[in-house]
Short mmCIF file of C-alpha atoms and ligand atoms in Angstrom, two decimals:
data_model
loop_
_atom_site.label_atom_id
_atom_site.label_comp_id
_atom_site.label_asym_id
_atom_site.label_seq_id
_atom_site.Cartn_x
_atom_site.Cartn_y
_atom_site.Cartn_z
CA UNK A 1 -48.06 44.02 -27.92
CA UNK A 2 -48.42 42.78 -31.32
CA UNK A 3 -46.56 39.43 -31.16
CA UNK A 4 -42.91 39.66 -32.47
CA UNK A 5 -42.14 37.90 -35.47
CA UNK A 6 -38.79 35.72 -36.26
CA UNK A 7 -39.23 33.15 -38.55
CA UNK A 8 -36.48 30.96 -39.77
CA UNK A 9 -36.54 27.91 -42.81
CA UNK A 10 -36.74 25.67 -39.47
CA UNK A 11 -40.22 27.20 -39.09
CA UNK A 12 -41.62 26.69 -42.58
CA UNK A 13 -40.16 22.96 -42.78
CA UNK A 14 -42.17 22.18 -39.72
CA UNK A 15 -44.81 24.32 -39.89
CA UNK A 16 -44.22 26.59 -36.55
CA UNK A 17 -44.05 30.09 -35.91
CA UNK A 18 -41.07 30.52 -34.03
CA UNK A 19 -37.69 28.10 -34.63
CA UNK A 20 -37.79 26.98 -30.80
CA UNK A 21 -38.05 23.05 -30.63
CA UNK A 22 -38.84 21.94 -27.13
CA UNK A 23 -36.53 19.27 -26.33
CA UNK A 24 -38.00 15.53 -25.89
CA UNK A 25 -37.31 14.78 -22.17
CA UNK A 26 -38.26 11.35 -21.02
CA UNK A 27 -40.74 11.41 -18.06
CA UNK A 28 -40.88 15.09 -17.93
CA UNK A 29 -42.23 15.97 -21.25
CA UNK A 30 -45.67 14.60 -21.45
CA UNK A 31 -48.94 15.67 -23.26
CA UNK A 32 -49.34 19.25 -21.18
CA UNK A 33 -46.02 20.54 -21.79
CA UNK A 34 -46.08 19.37 -25.46
CA UNK A 35 -49.60 20.89 -25.97
CA UNK A 36 -48.43 24.37 -24.22
CA UNK A 37 -45.44 24.73 -25.88
CA UNK A 38 -46.94 23.83 -29.69
CA UNK A 39 -50.00 26.35 -28.76
CA UNK A 40 -47.37 28.78 -27.82
CA UNK A 41 -45.96 28.77 -31.16
CA UNK A 42 -42.84 26.24 -30.62
CA UNK A 43 -42.57 22.52 -31.31
CA UNK A 44 -43.68 20.49 -28.61
CA UNK A 45 -41.81 17.33 -27.95
CA UNK A 46 -43.45 14.49 -25.88
CA UNK A 47 -40.18 12.37 -24.22
CA UNK A 48 -41.38 8.92 -25.22
CA UNK A 49 -38.75 6.89 -23.07
CA UNK A 50 -41.23 6.26 -20.31
CA UNK A 51 -44.21 5.24 -22.53
CA UNK A 52 -45.39 2.07 -23.64
CA UNK A 53 -46.96 1.53 -27.19
CA UNK A 54 -50.37 1.72 -25.60
CA UNK A 55 -49.50 4.61 -23.37
CA UNK A 56 -47.99 6.64 -26.27
CA UNK A 57 -51.33 5.85 -28.59
CA UNK A 58 -53.15 7.26 -25.77
CA UNK A 59 -50.69 10.36 -25.41
CA UNK A 60 -50.94 11.09 -29.06
CA UNK A 61 -54.30 11.29 -29.10
CA UNK A 62 -54.68 13.45 -25.92
CA UNK A 63 -51.84 15.89 -27.40
CA UNK A 64 -54.31 15.86 -30.67
CA UNK A 65 -57.43 16.96 -28.65
CA UNK A 66 -55.43 19.75 -27.12
CA UNK A 67 -53.82 21.20 -29.98
CA UNK A 68 -54.07 20.86 -33.34
CA UNK A 69 -51.15 22.34 -34.15
CA UNK A 70 -47.54 20.46 -35.22
CA UNK A 71 -45.57 18.37 -32.48
CA UNK A 72 -43.06 15.88 -31.94
CA UNK A 73 -42.54 12.18 -30.57
CA UNK A 74 -38.68 11.83 -29.22
CA UNK A 75 -37.98 8.16 -28.72
CA UNK A 76 -34.56 6.49 -27.64
CA UNK A 77 -33.08 4.06 -30.19
CA UNK A 78 -29.39 3.35 -28.89
CA UNK A 79 -27.21 1.45 -31.11
CA UNK A 80 -26.64 -0.62 -28.01
CA UNK A 81 -30.04 -1.99 -28.16
CA UNK A 82 -29.08 -4.15 -31.26
CA UNK A 83 -26.50 -6.15 -28.80
CA UNK A 84 -29.33 -7.18 -26.82
CA UNK A 85 -32.03 -8.02 -29.64
CA UNK A 86 -34.60 -10.67 -28.47
CA UNK A 87 -33.88 -10.42 -25.05
CA UNK A 88 -36.34 -10.07 -22.92
CA UNK A 89 -36.22 -7.80 -19.77
CA UNK A 90 -35.81 -10.66 -17.41
CA UNK A 91 -32.93 -11.96 -19.37
CA UNK A 92 -31.34 -8.60 -19.45
CA UNK A 93 -31.74 -8.32 -15.71
CA UNK A 94 -29.91 -11.46 -15.39
CA UNK A 95 -27.03 -10.24 -17.22
CA UNK A 96 -26.51 -7.84 -14.23
CA UNK A 97 -23.58 -8.91 -12.49
CA UNK A 98 -24.10 -10.03 -8.69
CA UNK A 99 -21.87 -7.34 -7.24
CA UNK A 100 -24.27 -4.82 -8.78
CA UNK A 101 -27.32 -6.47 -7.77
CA UNK A 102 -25.96 -6.44 -4.16
CA UNK A 103 -24.74 -2.96 -4.22
CA UNK A 104 -28.29 -1.95 -5.55
CA UNK A 105 -29.73 -3.81 -2.10
CA UNK A 106 -27.18 -1.33 -0.16
CA UNK A 107 -28.57 1.49 -2.13
CA UNK A 108 -32.21 0.73 -1.08
CA UNK A 109 -31.04 0.17 2.51
CA UNK A 110 -29.59 3.87 2.44
CA UNK A 111 -32.34 5.52 0.78
CA UNK A 112 -35.17 3.45 2.81
CA UNK A 113 -36.42 1.99 -0.29
CA UNK A 114 -38.32 -1.30 0.74
CA UNK A 115 -36.18 -4.52 0.05
CA UNK A 116 -38.96 -6.34 -1.92
CA UNK A 117 -40.59 -3.23 -3.97
CA UNK A 118 -40.46 -3.38 -7.70
CA UNK A 119 -41.76 -0.80 -9.96
CA UNK A 120 -44.82 -1.65 -11.51
CA UNK A 121 -44.27 0.99 -14.35
CA UNK A 122 -44.02 -0.68 -17.64
CA UNK A 123 -41.73 0.88 -20.30
CA UNK A 124 -41.10 -0.47 -23.92
CA UNK A 125 -37.49 0.96 -24.34
CA UNK A 126 -35.70 -1.88 -22.88
CA UNK A 127 -35.65 -4.07 -25.87
CA UNK A 128 -35.46 -3.74 -29.59
CA UNK A 129 -38.78 -4.94 -29.95
CA UNK A 130 -40.37 -2.79 -27.64
CA UNK A 131 -38.90 0.23 -29.43
CA UNK A 132 -39.97 -1.00 -32.69
CA UNK A 133 -43.41 -1.14 -31.19
CA UNK A 134 -43.23 2.37 -30.49
CA UNK A 135 -42.19 3.50 -33.65
CA UNK A 136 -44.94 1.99 -35.14
CA UNK A 137 -47.49 3.57 -33.07
CA UNK A 138 -46.00 6.85 -34.12
CA UNK A 139 -46.30 5.67 -37.95
CA UNK A 140 -49.92 4.46 -37.64
CA UNK A 141 -50.57 8.11 -36.00
CA UNK A 142 -48.70 9.85 -38.49
CA UNK A 143 -47.29 11.93 -35.96
CA UNK A 144 -45.89 15.33 -37.52
CA UNK A 145 -42.49 14.86 -36.20
CA UNK A 146 -40.33 11.90 -34.83
CA UNK A 147 -37.07 12.45 -33.21
CA UNK A 148 -34.29 10.23 -32.31
CA UNK A 149 -32.63 11.44 -28.89
CA UNK A 150 -30.31 8.54 -29.17
CA UNK A 151 -29.32 6.37 -31.78
CA UNK A 152 -30.35 6.75 -36.12
CA UNK A 153 -33.73 6.71 -37.74
CA UNK A 154 -32.14 5.32 -40.98
CA UNK A 155 -34.28 1.87 -41.02
CA UNK A 156 -37.61 3.90 -40.69
CA UNK A 157 -37.22 6.61 -42.97
CA UNK A 158 -38.97 5.30 -45.85
CA UNK A 159 -42.46 4.93 -43.91
CA UNK A 160 -41.41 8.59 -42.27
CA UNK A 161 -41.30 9.92 -45.48
CA UNK A 162 -44.28 8.17 -47.13
CA UNK A 163 -46.50 9.43 -44.05
CA UNK A 164 -45.09 12.76 -44.19
CA UNK A 165 -43.49 12.65 -40.82
CA UNK A 166 -40.35 15.01 -40.38
CA UNK A 167 -37.54 13.32 -38.92
CA UNK A 168 -35.06 14.79 -36.20
CA UNK A 169 -31.57 13.28 -35.71
CA UNK A 170 -29.71 14.46 -32.59
CA UNK A 171 -25.41 14.11 -32.50
CA UNK A 172 -23.09 15.49 -30.31
CA UNK A 173 -20.31 15.71 -32.68
CA UNK A 174 -20.22 15.80 -36.35
CA UNK A 175 -19.50 11.72 -36.73
CA UNK A 176 -22.76 11.27 -35.42
CA UNK A 177 -24.08 14.22 -37.18
CA UNK A 178 -22.87 12.50 -40.02
CA UNK A 179 -25.00 9.68 -39.81
CA UNK A 180 -28.07 11.43 -39.92
CA UNK A 181 -26.95 12.86 -42.90
CA UNK A 182 -26.62 9.78 -44.41
CA UNK A 183 -30.11 8.98 -43.20
CA UNK A 184 -31.43 11.66 -44.93
CA UNK A 185 -33.23 13.37 -41.93
CA UNK A 186 -34.86 16.58 -42.17
CA UNK A 187 -33.38 18.58 -39.29
CA UNK A 188 -30.48 17.70 -37.10
CA UNK A 189 -29.77 18.83 -33.50
CA UNK A 190 -26.26 19.71 -32.62
CA UNK A 191 -26.57 19.52 -28.86
CA UNK A 192 -22.95 20.37 -27.20
CA UNK A 193 -21.92 19.09 -23.35
CA UNK A 194 -23.71 22.50 -21.49
CA UNK A 195 -26.97 20.47 -22.17
CA UNK A 196 -29.41 18.79 -19.61
CA UNK A 197 -29.93 15.62 -19.63
CA UNK A 198 -27.97 12.68 -21.77
CA UNK A 199 -24.97 14.82 -23.87
CA UNK A 200 -21.64 14.49 -25.29
CA UNK A 201 -18.16 16.25 -24.63
CA UNK A 202 -18.31 19.07 -27.23
CA UNK A 203 -19.34 22.44 -25.75
CA UNK A 204 -22.11 24.32 -27.93
CA UNK A 205 -20.27 27.18 -28.88
CA UNK A 206 -17.91 25.12 -30.60
CA UNK A 207 -19.76 22.29 -31.77
CA UNK A 208 -22.77 24.04 -33.49
CA UNK A 209 -20.69 25.61 -36.32
CA UNK A 210 -19.05 22.75 -37.09
CA UNK A 211 -21.93 20.73 -37.58
CA UNK A 212 -23.64 23.27 -39.23
CA UNK A 213 -20.58 23.02 -41.95
CA UNK A 214 -20.67 19.59 -42.06
CA UNK A 215 -24.50 18.77 -42.82
CA UNK A 216 -25.21 21.74 -44.84
CA UNK A 217 -27.54 22.08 -46.24
CA UNK A 218 -29.57 20.14 -43.79
CA UNK A 219 -30.92 22.62 -41.13
CA UNK A 220 -29.58 22.44 -37.81
CA UNK A 221 -30.83 23.22 -34.50
CA UNK A 222 -28.74 24.17 -31.84
CA UNK A 223 -28.71 23.00 -28.04
CA UNK A 224 -27.31 23.05 -24.82
CA UNK A 225 -27.56 25.79 -22.20
CA UNK A 226 -29.71 27.84 -24.37
CA UNK A 227 -32.12 29.43 -22.33
CA UNK A 228 -32.91 33.18 -23.43
CA UNK A 229 -32.98 35.52 -26.19
CA UNK A 230 -29.53 35.95 -26.10
CA UNK A 231 -28.96 32.44 -26.41
CA UNK A 232 -31.12 32.18 -29.46
CA UNK A 233 -29.55 34.73 -31.16
CA UNK A 234 -26.12 33.11 -30.64
CA UNK A 235 -27.32 30.08 -32.23
CA UNK A 236 -28.46 31.71 -35.45
CA UNK A 237 -25.16 33.73 -35.39
CA UNK A 238 -23.33 29.92 -35.12
CA UNK A 239 -25.61 29.23 -38.23
CA UNK A 240 -28.28 27.14 -36.46
CA UNK A 241 -31.75 27.76 -38.02
CA UNK A 242 -33.57 27.51 -34.44
CA UNK A 243 -32.66 25.86 -31.08
CA UNK A 244 -33.96 22.61 -29.38
CA UNK A 245 -34.49 23.44 -25.76
CA UNK A 246 -34.82 21.40 -22.54
CA UNK A 247 -33.62 22.96 -19.60
CA UNK A 248 -35.61 26.40 -20.51
CA UNK A 249 -39.06 24.76 -19.73
CA UNK A 250 -38.19 23.18 -16.69
CA UNK A 251 -40.07 25.83 -14.13
CA UNK A 252 -43.03 25.84 -16.19
CA UNK A 253 -46.26 24.57 -14.93
CA UNK A 254 -46.90 22.06 -17.72
CA UNK A 255 -43.77 20.11 -17.13
CA UNK A 256 -43.78 16.70 -15.22
CA UNK A 257 -41.71 17.82 -12.43
CA UNK A 258 -42.17 18.27 -8.50
CA UNK A 259 -41.95 21.62 -7.01
CA UNK A 260 -38.99 20.43 -5.01
CA UNK A 261 -37.27 19.64 -8.24
CA UNK A 262 -38.21 23.29 -9.43
CA UNK A 263 -36.77 24.71 -6.15
CA UNK A 264 -33.89 22.88 -6.25
CA UNK A 265 -33.06 24.11 -10.02
CA UNK A 266 -33.62 27.52 -8.71
CA UNK A 267 -31.39 27.39 -5.76
CA UNK A 268 -28.73 25.41 -7.84
CA UNK A 269 -25.45 27.20 -9.58
CA UNK A 270 -23.86 26.23 -13.01
CA UNK A 271 -21.68 23.98 -10.72
CA UNK A 272 -24.53 21.92 -9.45
CA UNK A 273 -25.61 20.37 -12.98
CA UNK A 274 -22.97 17.86 -13.16
CA UNK A 275 -22.27 14.99 -15.48
CA UNK A 276 -23.06 11.19 -14.30
CA UNK A 277 -23.59 7.84 -15.19
CA UNK A 278 -25.45 7.23 -12.00
CA UNK A 279 -28.80 6.97 -13.41
CA UNK A 280 -29.02 5.38 -16.72
CA UNK A 281 -25.32 4.29 -17.32
CA UNK A 282 -24.78 6.81 -20.40
CA UNK A 283 -23.31 10.21 -19.19
CA UNK A 284 -25.74 12.82 -18.63
CA UNK A 285 -26.22 16.25 -16.90
CA UNK A 286 -28.48 16.53 -13.97
CA UNK A 287 -28.28 17.96 -10.64
CA UNK A 288 -25.56 16.77 -7.97
CA UNK A 289 -27.49 14.37 -5.42
CA UNK A 290 -26.85 11.80 -3.14
CA UNK A 291 -27.87 8.98 -5.40
CA UNK A 292 -25.59 10.03 -8.01
CA UNK A 293 -22.96 10.55 -5.52
CA UNK A 294 -23.45 7.05 -4.43
CA UNK A 295 -22.37 6.08 -8.20
CA UNK A 296 -19.50 8.74 -8.98
CA UNK A 297 -17.88 8.13 -5.80
CA UNK A 298 -19.08 4.68 -5.61
CA UNK A 299 -17.09 1.57 -5.12
CA UNK A 300 -18.26 0.20 -8.89
CA UNK A 301 -18.50 1.92 -12.02
CA UNK A 302 -21.88 2.37 -13.64
CA UNK A 303 -23.11 -0.81 -15.95
CA UNK A 304 -23.60 0.26 -19.56
CA UNK A 305 -26.88 1.35 -20.81
CA UNK A 306 -29.62 -0.33 -20.66
CA UNK A 307 -28.52 -2.53 -17.90
CA UNK A 308 -27.56 0.17 -15.64
CA UNK A 309 -30.91 1.76 -15.81
CA UNK A 310 -32.99 -1.42 -15.54
CA UNK A 311 -30.62 -1.88 -12.00
CA UNK A 312 -31.68 1.52 -10.82
CA UNK A 313 -35.28 1.94 -11.96
CA UNK A 314 -36.61 0.77 -8.89
CA UNK A 315 -34.86 3.19 -6.73
CA UNK A 316 -36.05 5.83 -9.21
CA UNK A 317 -39.52 4.64 -9.20
CA UNK A 318 -39.94 4.46 -5.61
CA UNK A 319 -38.60 7.98 -5.30
CA UNK A 320 -40.87 9.49 -7.97
CA UNK A 321 -44.01 7.72 -6.02
CA UNK A 322 -43.01 9.23 -2.65
CA UNK A 323 -41.74 12.37 -3.61
CA UNK A 324 -44.44 14.29 -1.39
CA UNK A 325 -41.99 13.18 1.04
CA UNK A 326 -38.52 15.38 1.09
CA UNK A 327 -36.20 12.42 1.74
CA UNK A 328 -37.31 10.69 -1.52
CA UNK A 329 -38.05 14.18 -3.27
CA UNK A 330 -34.26 14.88 -2.68
CA UNK A 331 -32.91 11.76 -4.69
CA UNK A 332 -35.65 12.49 -8.15
CA UNK A 333 -33.40 12.63 -11.20
CA UNK A 334 -33.35 16.11 -12.17
CA UNK A 335 -31.77 16.71 -15.16
CA UNK A 336 -30.58 20.22 -16.11
CA UNK A 337 -28.40 22.41 -18.28
CA UNK A 338 -25.21 24.41 -17.26
CA UNK A 339 -27.45 27.53 -17.59
CA UNK A 340 -28.76 27.36 -14.42
CA UNK A 341 -28.50 30.48 -13.11
CA UNK A 342 -30.60 31.63 -16.11
CA UNK A 343 -33.53 29.49 -14.72
CA UNK A 344 -34.31 31.59 -11.58
CA UNK A 345 -38.10 31.74 -11.44
CA UNK A 346 -41.50 29.88 -12.19
CA UNK A 347 -42.87 30.91 -15.29
CA UNK A 348 -45.95 29.80 -17.77
CA UNK A 349 -44.80 28.42 -21.39
CA UNK A 350 -45.96 31.26 -23.14
CA UNK A 351 -44.48 33.98 -21.37
CA UNK A 352 -41.24 32.07 -22.20
CA UNK A 353 -41.43 31.84 -25.63
CA UNK A 354 -42.73 35.09 -26.15
CA UNK A 355 -39.96 36.78 -23.95
CA UNK A 356 -37.50 34.76 -25.70
CA UNK A 357 -38.73 35.89 -29.18
CA UNK A 358 -39.02 39.51 -27.83
CA UNK A 359 -35.37 39.70 -26.51
CA UNK A 360 -34.04 37.83 -29.56
CA UNK A 361 -35.90 40.26 -31.99
CA UNK A 362 -34.58 43.22 -29.93
CA UNK A 363 -30.96 42.05 -29.87
CA UNK A 364 -31.15 41.77 -33.70
CA UNK A 365 -32.89 44.89 -34.63
CA UNK A 366 -30.45 46.92 -32.28
CA UNK A 367 -27.11 45.09 -32.74
CA UNK A 368 -24.71 44.57 -30.74
CA UNK A 369 -23.13 47.43 -28.47
CA UNK A 370 -19.47 48.39 -29.25
CA UNK A 371 -17.75 48.50 -25.81
CA UNK A 372 -16.85 51.99 -24.92
CA UNK A 373 -17.98 53.98 -28.08
CA UNK A 374 -21.83 53.92 -27.25
CA UNK A 375 -22.29 52.74 -31.00
CA UNK A 376 -24.02 49.70 -31.90
CA UNK A 377 -23.08 46.91 -34.73
CA UNK A 378 -26.07 46.81 -36.58
CA UNK A 379 -26.93 44.53 -39.81
CA UNK A 380 -30.47 43.92 -41.34
CA UNK A 381 -30.99 40.51 -40.15
CA UNK A 382 -32.62 38.49 -43.13
CA UNK A 383 -33.68 35.08 -41.71
CA UNK A 384 -35.88 34.25 -44.28
C1 LIG B 401 -35.17 17.31 -17.79
C2 LIG B 401 -34.59 16.64 -19.10
C3 LIG B 401 -34.84 15.41 -19.68
C4 LIG B 401 -34.14 14.74 -20.88
N1 LIG B 401 -34.71 13.62 -21.28
C5 LIG B 401 -33.88 13.10 -22.35
C6 LIG B 401 -34.49 12.03 -23.16
O1 LIG B 401 -35.57 11.49 -22.60
N2 LIG B 401 -34.67 11.86 -24.43
C7 LIG B 401 -33.90 12.65 -24.91
O2 LIG B 401 -33.56 12.81 -26.11
N3 LIG B 401 -32.69 13.82 -24.38
C8 LIG B 401 -33.53 14.20 -23.02
N4 LIG B 401 -32.87 15.37 -22.63
C9 LIG B 401 -32.09 16.19 -23.61
C10 LIG B 401 -32.92 17.19 -24.55
O3 LIG B 401 -33.72 16.11 -25.53
C11 LIG B 401 -31.94 18.01 -24.91
O4 LIG B 401 -30.78 17.83 -25.86
C12 LIG B 401 -31.62 19.15 -23.72
O5 LIG B 401 -32.12 19.47 -23.00
C13 LIG B 401 -30.82 20.40 -24.64
O6 LIG B 401 -30.31 21.13 -23.86
P1 LIG B 401 -30.70 22.39 -22.95
O7 LIG B 401 -31.46 21.20 -21.36
O8 LIG B 401 -29.66 23.10 -22.14
O9 LIG B 401 -32.05 22.78 -23.52
C14 LIG B 401 -33.38 15.58 -21.45
C15 LIG B 401 -33.07 16.72 -20.95
C16 LIG B 401 -33.47 17.51 -19.66
C17 LIG B 401 -33.07 18.71 -19.29
#
């Protein structure tokens, strides 16, 4: 079958075939997924949160070997990093109160993580300096797209413009979206409460049109609970130019997930994807598990970012390193949206994108069925 067309202004802006951006997912969207999505006509985005400047540089090379199409890098630039400017990782760790360190020891005993285990995984996101070095790598490599998963890109916009790098800012409310307008980013993601990963408090359906209206004429990509062609059409109807989707890709062979994580998503109901601060200290949606319960129902409220993640990283990393054993696999951090029942079987990236476009085009061609009358409300959609 000939490939269907669904083209919006966002496609022209980013140089992609379909208005589907695969969202940055730190620790889960690495070069294989980025390459697969970009090759399939969307925009693949590397989740930069688990990288160092050196590994990020290597990953960019790997992506460029795998595809000549545009791709993005997503970095976390939380404003709270400014509060810890000049802090080393050790100094940050010393800022964690003793009662939290004691509780972490208790959790190690509970989840059979050795008392003396220290993660060897280096990441740069802890410090402002490390984060700036990551941005420098993106600038030096003139990556096609740079996204700020948390925080703002304002201070690097001039350099991005000079290198032809397109920028994406993420907003979970109108106030944050307006900060991205002030920074003059190229695309704003309106990310609703339904989303997997770090998320805000406003539902996608209510949020998207409010951000679309507020940021006009900046193009908006809708995010949060969009997992099929119906979701894409809904996003377009709300005024978005495309979608920014993470959960949609979690059952593909190219995501950095264990098979156990995929099985648990397939088995999950929409009520199992809960909001918790238990892993990173920021509100994030993920599958409920014994680790989230230990914080959500535990004696201490989670610390803020980045201290909480600094506290929990050893348990998180030990679990990943031993995820072939089910007792550790079940405490893996598994972010996913509320659209869990739409994520019900493993599928290759290309099939996902083709099916979403196919379904969206069919709905747009046939129109919306009018209940009872057998008629359809149709309209010729001019997307571009
Ligand atoms: C597994 C997973 C990991 C995520 N990690 C990040 C991250 O590191 N940085 C970020 O900006 N957003 C992260 N997010 C949020 C996504 O960028 C995106 O906003 C979200 O997936 C959109 O909603 P959806 O999951 O309903 O598609 C993550 C989401 C998921 C599902």
